[in-house]
Coordinates of C-alpha atoms and ligand atoms in Angstrom, one line a residue:
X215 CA -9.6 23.1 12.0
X216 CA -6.5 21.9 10.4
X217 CA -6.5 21.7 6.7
X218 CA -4.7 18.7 4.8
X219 CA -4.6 18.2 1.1
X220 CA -3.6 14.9 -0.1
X221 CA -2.2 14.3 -3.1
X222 CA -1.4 10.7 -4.7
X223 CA -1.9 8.7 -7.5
X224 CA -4.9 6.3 -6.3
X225 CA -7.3 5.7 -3.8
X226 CA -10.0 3.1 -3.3
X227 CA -12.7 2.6 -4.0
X228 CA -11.9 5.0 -6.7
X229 CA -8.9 3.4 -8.6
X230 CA -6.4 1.7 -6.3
X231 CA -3.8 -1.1 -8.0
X232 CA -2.2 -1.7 -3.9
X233 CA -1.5 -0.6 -0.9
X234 CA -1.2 3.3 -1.4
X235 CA -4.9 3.1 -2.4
X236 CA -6.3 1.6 0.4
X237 CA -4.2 4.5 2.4
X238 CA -5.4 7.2 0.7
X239 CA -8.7 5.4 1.1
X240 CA -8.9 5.2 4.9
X241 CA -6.7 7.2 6.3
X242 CA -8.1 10.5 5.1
X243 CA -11.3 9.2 6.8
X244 CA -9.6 8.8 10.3
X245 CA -8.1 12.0 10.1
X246 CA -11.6 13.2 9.6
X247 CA -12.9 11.1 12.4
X248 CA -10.2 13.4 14.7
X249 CA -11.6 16.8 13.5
X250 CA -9.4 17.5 10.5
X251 CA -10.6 18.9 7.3
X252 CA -9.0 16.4 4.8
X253 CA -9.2 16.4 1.5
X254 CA -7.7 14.0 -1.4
X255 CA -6.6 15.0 -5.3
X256 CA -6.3 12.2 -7.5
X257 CA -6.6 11.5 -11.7
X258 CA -10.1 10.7 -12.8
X259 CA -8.9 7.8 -14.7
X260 CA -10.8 5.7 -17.1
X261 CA -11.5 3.0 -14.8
X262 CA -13.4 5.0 -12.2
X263 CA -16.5 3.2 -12.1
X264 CA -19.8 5.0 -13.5
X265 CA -21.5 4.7 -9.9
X266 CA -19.1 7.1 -8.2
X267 CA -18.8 9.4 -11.7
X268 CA -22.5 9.8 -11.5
X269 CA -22.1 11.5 -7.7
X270 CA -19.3 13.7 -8.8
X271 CA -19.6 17.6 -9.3
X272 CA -18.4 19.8 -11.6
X273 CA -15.9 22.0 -9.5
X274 CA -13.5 24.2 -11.8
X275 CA -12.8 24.1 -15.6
X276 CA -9.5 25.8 -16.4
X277 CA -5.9 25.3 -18.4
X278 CA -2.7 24.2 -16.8
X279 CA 0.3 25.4 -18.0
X280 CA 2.9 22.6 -18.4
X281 CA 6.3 24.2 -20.5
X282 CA 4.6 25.0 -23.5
X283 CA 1.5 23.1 -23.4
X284 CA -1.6 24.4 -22.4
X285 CA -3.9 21.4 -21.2
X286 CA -7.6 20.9 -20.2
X287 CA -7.7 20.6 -16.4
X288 CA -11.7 19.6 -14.6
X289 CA -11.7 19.5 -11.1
X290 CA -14.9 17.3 -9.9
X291 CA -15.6 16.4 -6.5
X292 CA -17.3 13.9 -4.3
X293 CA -17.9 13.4 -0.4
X294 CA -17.4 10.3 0.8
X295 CA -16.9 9.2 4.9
X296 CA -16.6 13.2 6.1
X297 CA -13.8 13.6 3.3
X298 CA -13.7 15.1 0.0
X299 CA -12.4 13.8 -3.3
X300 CA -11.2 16.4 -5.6
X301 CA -10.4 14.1 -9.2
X302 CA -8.1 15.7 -12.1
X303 CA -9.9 15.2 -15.4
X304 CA -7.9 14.9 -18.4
X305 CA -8.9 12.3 -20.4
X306 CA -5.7 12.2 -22.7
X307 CA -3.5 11.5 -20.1
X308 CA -6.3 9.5 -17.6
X309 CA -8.4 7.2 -19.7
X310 CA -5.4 4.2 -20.5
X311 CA -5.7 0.7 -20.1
X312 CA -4.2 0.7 -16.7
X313 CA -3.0 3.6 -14.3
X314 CA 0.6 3.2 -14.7
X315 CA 3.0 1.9 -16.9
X316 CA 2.6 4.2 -20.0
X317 CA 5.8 5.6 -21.4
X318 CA 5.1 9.3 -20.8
X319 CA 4.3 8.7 -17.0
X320 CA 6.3 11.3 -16.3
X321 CA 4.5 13.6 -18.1
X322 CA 1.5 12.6 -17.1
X323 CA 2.3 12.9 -13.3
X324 CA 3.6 16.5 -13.9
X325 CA 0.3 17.6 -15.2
X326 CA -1.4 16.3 -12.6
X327 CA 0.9 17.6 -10.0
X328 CA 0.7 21.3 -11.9
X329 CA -3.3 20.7 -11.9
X330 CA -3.0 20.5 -7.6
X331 CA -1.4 23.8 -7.9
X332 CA -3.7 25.2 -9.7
X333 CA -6.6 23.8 -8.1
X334 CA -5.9 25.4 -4.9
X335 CA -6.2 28.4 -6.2
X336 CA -9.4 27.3 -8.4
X337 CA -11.0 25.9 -5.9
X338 CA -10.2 28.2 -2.9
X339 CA -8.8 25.7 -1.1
X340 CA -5.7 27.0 0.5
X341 CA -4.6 23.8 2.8
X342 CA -2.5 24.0 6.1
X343 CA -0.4 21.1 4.5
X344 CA -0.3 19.1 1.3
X345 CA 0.4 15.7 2.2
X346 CA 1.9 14.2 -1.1
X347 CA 2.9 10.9 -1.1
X348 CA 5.3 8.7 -3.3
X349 CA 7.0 9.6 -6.7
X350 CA 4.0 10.3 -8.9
X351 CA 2.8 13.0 -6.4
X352 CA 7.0 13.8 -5.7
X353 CA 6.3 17.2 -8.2
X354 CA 3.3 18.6 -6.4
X355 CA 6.2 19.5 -3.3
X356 CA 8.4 20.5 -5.9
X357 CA 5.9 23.0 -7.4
X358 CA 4.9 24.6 -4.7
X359 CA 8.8 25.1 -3.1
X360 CA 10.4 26.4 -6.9
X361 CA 7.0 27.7 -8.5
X362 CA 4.1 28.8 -6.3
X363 CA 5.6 29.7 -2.8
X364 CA 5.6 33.6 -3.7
X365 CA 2.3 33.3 -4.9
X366 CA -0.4 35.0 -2.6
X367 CA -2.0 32.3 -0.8
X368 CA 0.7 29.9 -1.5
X369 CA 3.2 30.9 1.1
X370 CA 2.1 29.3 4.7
X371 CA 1.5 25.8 2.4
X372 CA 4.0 23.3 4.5
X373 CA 4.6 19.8 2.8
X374 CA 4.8 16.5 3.8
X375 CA 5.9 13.8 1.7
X376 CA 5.3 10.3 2.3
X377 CA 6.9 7.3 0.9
X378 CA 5.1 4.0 0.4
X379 CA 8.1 2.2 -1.6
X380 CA 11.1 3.9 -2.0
X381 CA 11.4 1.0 -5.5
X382 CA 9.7 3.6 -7.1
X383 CA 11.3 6.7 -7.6
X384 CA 10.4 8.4 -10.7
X385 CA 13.5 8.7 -12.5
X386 CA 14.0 10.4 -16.3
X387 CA 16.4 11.5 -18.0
X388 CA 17.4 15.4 -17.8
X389 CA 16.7 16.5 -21.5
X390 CA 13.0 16.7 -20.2
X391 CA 13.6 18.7 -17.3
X392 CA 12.3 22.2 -18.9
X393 CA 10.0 20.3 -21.8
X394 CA 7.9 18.0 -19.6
X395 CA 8.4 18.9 -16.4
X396 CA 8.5 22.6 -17.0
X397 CA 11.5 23.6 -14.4
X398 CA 14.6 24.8 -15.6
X399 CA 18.5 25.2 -14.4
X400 CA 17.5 26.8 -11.5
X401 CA 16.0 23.5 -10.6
X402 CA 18.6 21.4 -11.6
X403 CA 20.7 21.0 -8.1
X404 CA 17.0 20.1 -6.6
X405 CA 16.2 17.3 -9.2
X406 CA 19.5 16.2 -9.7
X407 CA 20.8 12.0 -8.5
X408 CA 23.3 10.7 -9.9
X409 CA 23.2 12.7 -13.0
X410 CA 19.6 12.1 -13.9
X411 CA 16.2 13.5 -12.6
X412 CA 14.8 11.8 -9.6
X413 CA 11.7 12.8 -8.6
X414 CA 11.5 11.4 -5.1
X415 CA 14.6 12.2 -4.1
X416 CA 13.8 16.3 -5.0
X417 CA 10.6 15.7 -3.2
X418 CA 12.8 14.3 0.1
X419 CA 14.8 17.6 0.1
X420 CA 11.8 20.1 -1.0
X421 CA 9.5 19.0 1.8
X422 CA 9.2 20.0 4.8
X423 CA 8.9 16.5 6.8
X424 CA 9.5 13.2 4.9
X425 CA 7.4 10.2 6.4
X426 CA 6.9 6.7 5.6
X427 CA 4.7 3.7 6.5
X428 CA 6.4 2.3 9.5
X429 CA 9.1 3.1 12.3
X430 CA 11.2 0.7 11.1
X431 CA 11.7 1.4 7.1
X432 CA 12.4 5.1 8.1
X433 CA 15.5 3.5 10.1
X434 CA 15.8 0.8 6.9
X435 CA 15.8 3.7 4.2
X436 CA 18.8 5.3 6.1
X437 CA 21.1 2.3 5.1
X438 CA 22.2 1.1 1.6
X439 CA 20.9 -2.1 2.2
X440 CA 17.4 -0.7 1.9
X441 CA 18.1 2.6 0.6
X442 CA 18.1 1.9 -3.2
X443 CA 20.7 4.3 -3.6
X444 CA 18.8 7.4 -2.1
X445 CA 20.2 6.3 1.6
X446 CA 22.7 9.2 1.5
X447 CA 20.2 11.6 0.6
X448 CA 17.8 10.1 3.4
X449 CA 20.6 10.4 5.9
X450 CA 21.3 14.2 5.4
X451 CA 17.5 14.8 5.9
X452 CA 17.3 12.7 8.6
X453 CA 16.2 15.5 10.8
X454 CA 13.1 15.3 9.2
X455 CA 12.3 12.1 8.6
X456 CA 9.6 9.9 10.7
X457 CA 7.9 6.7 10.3
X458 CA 4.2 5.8 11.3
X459 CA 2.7 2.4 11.2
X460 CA -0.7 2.3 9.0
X461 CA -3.4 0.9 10.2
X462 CA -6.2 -1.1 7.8
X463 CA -9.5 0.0 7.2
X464 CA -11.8 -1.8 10.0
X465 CA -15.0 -1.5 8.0
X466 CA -14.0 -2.7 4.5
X467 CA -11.9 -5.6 5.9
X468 CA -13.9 -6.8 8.8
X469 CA -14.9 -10.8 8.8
X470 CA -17.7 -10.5 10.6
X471 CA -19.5 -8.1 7.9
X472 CA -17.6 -8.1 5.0
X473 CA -20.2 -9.1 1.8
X474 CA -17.3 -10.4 -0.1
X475 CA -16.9 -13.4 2.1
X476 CA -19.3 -16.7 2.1
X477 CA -20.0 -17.3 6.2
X478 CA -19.1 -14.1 8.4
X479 CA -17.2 -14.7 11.6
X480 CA -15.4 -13.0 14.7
X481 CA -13.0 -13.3 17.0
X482 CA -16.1 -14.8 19.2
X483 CA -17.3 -17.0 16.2
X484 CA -13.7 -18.1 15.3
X485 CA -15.5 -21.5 14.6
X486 CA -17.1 -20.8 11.8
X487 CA -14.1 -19.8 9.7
X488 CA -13.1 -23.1 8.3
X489 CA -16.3 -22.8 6.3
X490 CA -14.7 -20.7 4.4
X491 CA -12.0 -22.6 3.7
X492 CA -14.6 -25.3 2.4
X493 CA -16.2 -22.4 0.3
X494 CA -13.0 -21.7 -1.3
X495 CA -11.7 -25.3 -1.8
X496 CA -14.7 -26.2 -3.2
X497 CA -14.9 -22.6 -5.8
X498 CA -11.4 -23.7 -6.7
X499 CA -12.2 -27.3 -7.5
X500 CA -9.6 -28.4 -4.5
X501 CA -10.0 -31.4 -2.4
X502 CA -12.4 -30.2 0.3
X503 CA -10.8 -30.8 3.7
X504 CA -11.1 -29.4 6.7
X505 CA -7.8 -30.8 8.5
X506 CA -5.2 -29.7 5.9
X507 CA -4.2 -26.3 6.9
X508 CA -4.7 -24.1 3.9
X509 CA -1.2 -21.3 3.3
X510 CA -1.9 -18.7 0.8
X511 CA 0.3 -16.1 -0.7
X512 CA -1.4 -12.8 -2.0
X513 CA 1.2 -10.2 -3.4
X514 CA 2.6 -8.7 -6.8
X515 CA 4.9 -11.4 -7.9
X516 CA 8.0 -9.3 -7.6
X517 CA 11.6 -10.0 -6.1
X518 CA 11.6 -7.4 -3.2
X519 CA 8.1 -9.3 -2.0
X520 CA 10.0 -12.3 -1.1
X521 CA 9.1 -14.3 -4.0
X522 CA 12.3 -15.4 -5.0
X523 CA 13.3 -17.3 -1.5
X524 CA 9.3 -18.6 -2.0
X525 CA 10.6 -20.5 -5.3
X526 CA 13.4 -22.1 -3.4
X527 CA 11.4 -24.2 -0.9
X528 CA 7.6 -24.1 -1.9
X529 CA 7.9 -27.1 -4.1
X530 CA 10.1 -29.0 -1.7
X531 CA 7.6 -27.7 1.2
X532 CA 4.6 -28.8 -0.9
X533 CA 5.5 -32.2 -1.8
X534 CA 6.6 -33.4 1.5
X535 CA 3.7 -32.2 3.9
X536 CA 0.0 -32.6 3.5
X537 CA -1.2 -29.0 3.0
X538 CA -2.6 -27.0 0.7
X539 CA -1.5 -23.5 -1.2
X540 CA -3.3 -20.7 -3.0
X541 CA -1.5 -17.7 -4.6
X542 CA -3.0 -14.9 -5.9
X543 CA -1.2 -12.4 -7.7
X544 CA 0.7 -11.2 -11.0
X545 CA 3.8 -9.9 -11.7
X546 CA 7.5 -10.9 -13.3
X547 CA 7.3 -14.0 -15.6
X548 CA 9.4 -15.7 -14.3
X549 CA 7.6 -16.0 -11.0
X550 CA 4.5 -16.5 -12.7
X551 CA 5.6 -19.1 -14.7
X552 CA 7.3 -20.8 -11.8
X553 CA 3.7 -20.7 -9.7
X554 CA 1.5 -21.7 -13.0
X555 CA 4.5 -25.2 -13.0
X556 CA 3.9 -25.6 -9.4
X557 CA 0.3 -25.8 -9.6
X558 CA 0.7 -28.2 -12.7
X559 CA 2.9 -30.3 -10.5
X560 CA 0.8 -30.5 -7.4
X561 CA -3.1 -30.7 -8.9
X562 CA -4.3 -31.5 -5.8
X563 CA -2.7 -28.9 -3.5
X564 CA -1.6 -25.9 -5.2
X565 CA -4.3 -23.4 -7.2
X566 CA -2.5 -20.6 -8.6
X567 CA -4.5 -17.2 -10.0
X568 CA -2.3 -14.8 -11.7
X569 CA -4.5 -12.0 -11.2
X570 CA -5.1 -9.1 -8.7
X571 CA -9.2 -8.9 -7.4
X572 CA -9.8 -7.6 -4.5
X573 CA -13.0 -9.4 -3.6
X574 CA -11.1 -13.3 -4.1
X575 CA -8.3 -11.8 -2.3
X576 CA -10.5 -11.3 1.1
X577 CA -11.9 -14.5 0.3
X578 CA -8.5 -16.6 0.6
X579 CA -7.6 -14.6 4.1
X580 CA -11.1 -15.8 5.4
X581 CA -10.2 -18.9 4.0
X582 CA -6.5 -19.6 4.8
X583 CA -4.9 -21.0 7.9
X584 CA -1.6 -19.7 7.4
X585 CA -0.4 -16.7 5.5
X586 CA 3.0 -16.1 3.9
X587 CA 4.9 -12.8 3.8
X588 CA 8.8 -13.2 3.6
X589 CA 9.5 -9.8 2.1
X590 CA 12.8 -8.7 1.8
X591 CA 12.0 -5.4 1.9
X592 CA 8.6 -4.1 3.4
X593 CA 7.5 -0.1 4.1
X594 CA 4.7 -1.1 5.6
X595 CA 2.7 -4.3 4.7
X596 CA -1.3 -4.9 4.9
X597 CA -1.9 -8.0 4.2
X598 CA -0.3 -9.3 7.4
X599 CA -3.0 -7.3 9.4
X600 CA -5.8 -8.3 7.0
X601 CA -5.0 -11.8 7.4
X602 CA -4.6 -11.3 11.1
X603 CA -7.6 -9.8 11.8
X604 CA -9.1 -12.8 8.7
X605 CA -7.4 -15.4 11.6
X606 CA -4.6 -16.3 9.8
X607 CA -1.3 -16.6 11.4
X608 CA 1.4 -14.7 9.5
X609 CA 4.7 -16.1 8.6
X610 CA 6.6 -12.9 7.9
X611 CA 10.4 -11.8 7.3
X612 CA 11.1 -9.1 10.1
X613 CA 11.4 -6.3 8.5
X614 CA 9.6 -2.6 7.7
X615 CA 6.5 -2.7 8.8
X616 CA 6.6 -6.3 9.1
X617 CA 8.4 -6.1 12.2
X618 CA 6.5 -3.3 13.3
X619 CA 3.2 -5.6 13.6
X620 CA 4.4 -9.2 13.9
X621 CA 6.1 -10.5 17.0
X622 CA 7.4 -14.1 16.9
X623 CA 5.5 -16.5 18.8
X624 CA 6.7 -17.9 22.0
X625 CA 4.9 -20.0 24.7
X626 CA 5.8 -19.5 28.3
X627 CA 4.3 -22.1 30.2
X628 CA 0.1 -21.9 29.5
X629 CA 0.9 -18.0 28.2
X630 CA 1.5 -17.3 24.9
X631 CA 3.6 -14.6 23.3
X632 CA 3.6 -12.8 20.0
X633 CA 1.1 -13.0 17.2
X634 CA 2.8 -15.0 14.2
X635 CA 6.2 -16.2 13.0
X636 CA 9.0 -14.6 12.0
X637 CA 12.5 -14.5 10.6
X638 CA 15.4 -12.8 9.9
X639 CA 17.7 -13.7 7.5
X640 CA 16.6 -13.3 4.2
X641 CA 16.8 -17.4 3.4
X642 CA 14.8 -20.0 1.9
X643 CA 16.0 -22.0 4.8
X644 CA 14.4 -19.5 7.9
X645 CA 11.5 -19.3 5.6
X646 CA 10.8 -23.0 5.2
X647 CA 12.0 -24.0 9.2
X648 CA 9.2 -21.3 10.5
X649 CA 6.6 -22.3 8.0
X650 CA 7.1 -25.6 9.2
X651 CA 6.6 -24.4 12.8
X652 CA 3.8 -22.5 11.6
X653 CA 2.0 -25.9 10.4
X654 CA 2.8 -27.8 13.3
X655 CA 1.2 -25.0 15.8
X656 CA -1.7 -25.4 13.4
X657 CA -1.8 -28.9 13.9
X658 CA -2.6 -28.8 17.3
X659 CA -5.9 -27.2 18.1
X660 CA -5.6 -25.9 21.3
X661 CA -2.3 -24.1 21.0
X662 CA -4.1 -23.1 17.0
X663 CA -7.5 -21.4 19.1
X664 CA -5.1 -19.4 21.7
X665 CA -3.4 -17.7 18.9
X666 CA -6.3 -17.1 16.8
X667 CA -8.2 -15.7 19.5
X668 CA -4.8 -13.2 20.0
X669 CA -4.8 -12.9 16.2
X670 CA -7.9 -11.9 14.9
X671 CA -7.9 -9.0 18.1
X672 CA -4.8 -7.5 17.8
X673 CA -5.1 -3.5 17.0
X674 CA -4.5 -2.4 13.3
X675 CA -7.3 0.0 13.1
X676 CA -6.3 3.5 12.0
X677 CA -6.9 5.4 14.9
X678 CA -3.5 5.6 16.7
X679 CA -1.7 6.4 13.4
X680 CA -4.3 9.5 12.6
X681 CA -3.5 10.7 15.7
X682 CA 0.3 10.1 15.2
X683 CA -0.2 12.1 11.9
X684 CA -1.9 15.1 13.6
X685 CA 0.6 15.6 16.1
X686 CA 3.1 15.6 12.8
X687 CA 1.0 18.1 11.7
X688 CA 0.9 20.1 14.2
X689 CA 4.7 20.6 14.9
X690 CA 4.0 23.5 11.8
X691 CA 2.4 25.7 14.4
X692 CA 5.1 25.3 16.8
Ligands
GLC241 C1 3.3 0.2 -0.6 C2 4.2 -0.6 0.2 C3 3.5 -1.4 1.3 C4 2.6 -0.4 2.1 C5 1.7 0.4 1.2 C6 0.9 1.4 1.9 O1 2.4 -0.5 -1.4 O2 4.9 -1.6 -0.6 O3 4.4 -2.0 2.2 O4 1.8 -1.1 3.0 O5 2.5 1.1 0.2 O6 1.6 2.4 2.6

């Protein structure tokens, strides 16, 4: 049986702040479901909740060596879905007010990376491939490649890395290189970009096989459009570079179970979903209507997500047609002060929650008619597939995985092509012509039911992707 080791900085239902947490907490599942032996390493951080602490086991208790620091390391474990979580407890550098965004990240990302070497070992755990994925994991491939490699045990470890966002890419200045990150001149070629360290882009040369999250951001990340500067780098590894689609996880976001929702409903029972549109309408103190279609917007409030070619038309879009928009989200301030304005301007259309909660997020894709995703750049993307399988019909920008799951819709006499709207160009203008086109398909109820129906059945469950992984796996043996 093939052994995996993941290693990355969140999963859910553990601690997840986006879309690499509900990876880490599904796919390692799927992979189990195909008769792997996974297993996932991540920080026990403060905000992992008391119900799953009170399940964990005491594993290991040792010292990590990071440069001259000697550091409490506790390895506790829990099974969840066939899989095993392995959690890294520190509680200096784990119990903060929020998972990232502290200024010795870096630091903190090293020990934990240092702990998953020393854990294998610890815990007797020698996997067939550690699977690390994005910058704050980027040191676990580099440890093993400079550090542990000629250790006994160590040596038939192959690495995959995966990147979920090439944005983030763990950068620092070199006077830490020996002091935090505990590698020295030998290293230096390896961590070197542009004259500073770069974590991901060492991680992109020490691994093995690079992946990412869809077919069409491995072909993306190869240009400097999309690159952010580590294109170069991408192309001269391009050998070993692939891109699977994710998939979502079909029990936690399923409308026709899911707790979180006020009336369940299926593909079947399509019918009942505008129930939950009056739920939501009438929870956010909006006029409660059936016939105005309802577009929501769930995302970090971040340029890259689209938001910036949202703030050119959504006020123009608003005031002109009879609809109504939620947003849910936080991020840069100007965006957030830009939706908080919009709301003030339109009390009786537009709610606006600056916040990021998972439960109210699966209520507004059971609740909305029409979702909006114009990234301008996009590795992979859930939220398209929640809200289509949640019978919403995307609007998206084609790109990443984006254009991986979302064909434009076309009708070809009574049949009916494609499963949202998309567009191009990165414009206000395409944006505001397809969401218009959107509305109108809306409008019309018979044309609205087809697409639902070929919506909310489309395929985004993991299977096909764990299997796509495996076979990646497997090209070690060969
Ligand atoms: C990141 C990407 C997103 C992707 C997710 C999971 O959050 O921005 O597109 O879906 O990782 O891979």
């Amino acid at each position: 049986m093939k052994k995996i080791l993941f290693v990355g900085a969140e999963a859910m239902p553990f601690a997840a702040t986006g879309g690499l947490g509900d990876v880490l907490g599904s796919l390692p599942a799927a992979l189990s479901k195909e008769g792997a032996d996974v297993r996932v390493i991540l920080p026990l951080y403060g905000q992992v909740k008391e119900e799953w602490r009170a399940k964990m086991k005491t594993e290991a208790v040792f010292t990590v060596r990071l440069a001259w620091r000697e550091l409490y390391c506790g390895i506790k474990s829990l099974k969840k879905d066939g899989v095993i979580y392995y959690f890294v407890d520190n509680e200096y550098y784990f119990k903060r007010d929020t998972l990232y965004g502290s200024f010795d990240d870096g630091e903190r990302f090293a020990y934990f990376s240092m702990a998953v070497m020393e854990a294998i070992e610890k815990l007797d755990f020698y996997p067939d491939v550690l699977h690390a994925h994005d910058w704050q994991a980027a040191l676990s491939v580099v440890y093993l490649k400079c550090l542990y490699q000629s250790k006994a045990g160590y040596g038939d470890i192959r690495s995959v890395f995966t990147i979920h966002n090439i944005e983030y890419q763990g950068q620092y200045n070199f006077g830490i290189l020996g002091d935090v990150f505990g590698l020295d001149v030998a290293q230096y070629e390896l961590m070197d970009f542009g004259g500073c360290i770069n974590l991901m882009k060492a991680a992109i040369v020490a691994a093995d096989t690079v992946s990412t999250v869809s077919p069409r951001y491995a072909e993306e990340i190869c240009t400097p459009a999309y690159g952010k500067g580590l294109d170069g780098i991408l192309r001269e590894n391009r050998y070993k570079l692939c891109g699977i689609l994710n998939g979502i996880d079909y029990r936690y976001y399923n409308p026709a179970k899911d707790p979180a929702i006020p009336v369940n409903y299926s593909w079947r029972a399509r019918e009942k979903k505008p129930e939950n549109k009056l739920a939501l309408q009438s929870a956010l103190d909006l006029p409660m209507r059936r016939d105005v279609p309802l577009l929501a917007v769930i995302t970090r409030l971040v340029a890259h997500k689209g938001v910036d070619i949202m703030t050119e038309i959504l006020s123009k879009l608003t005031g002109e047609s009879d609809i109504q928009l939620v947003v849910l989200g936080c991020g840069d301030e100007r965006f957030e002060h830009y939706f908080t304005e919009l709301a003030r301007c339109f009390p009786d259309k537009v709610r606006v929650l600056l916040k990021y909660d998972r439960d109210l997020a699966k209520q507004i894709y059971a609740a909305c008619d029409i979702f909006l995703m114009p990234s301008k750049s996009e590795p992979c993307g859930l939220a398209q597939m929640i809200a289509s399988r949640y019978g919403a019909i995307p609007v998206v920008r084609e790109t990443g995985g984006l254009y991986d799951s979302i064909k434009g819709y076309w009708e070809e006499g009574k049949r009916i092509h494609g499963n949202g709207f998309t567009f191009a160009g990165y414009s206000g203008a395409e944006l505001y012509e397809r969401t218009h086109a959107a509305i109108a398909l809306w409008r019309n109820e018979a044309k609205r039911d087809r697409l639902m129906s070929k919506i909310m059945r489309t395929n985004f469950s993991w299977a096909a992707a764990a299997r796509d992984y495996l076979a990646m796996y497997d090209q070690f043996n060969a």
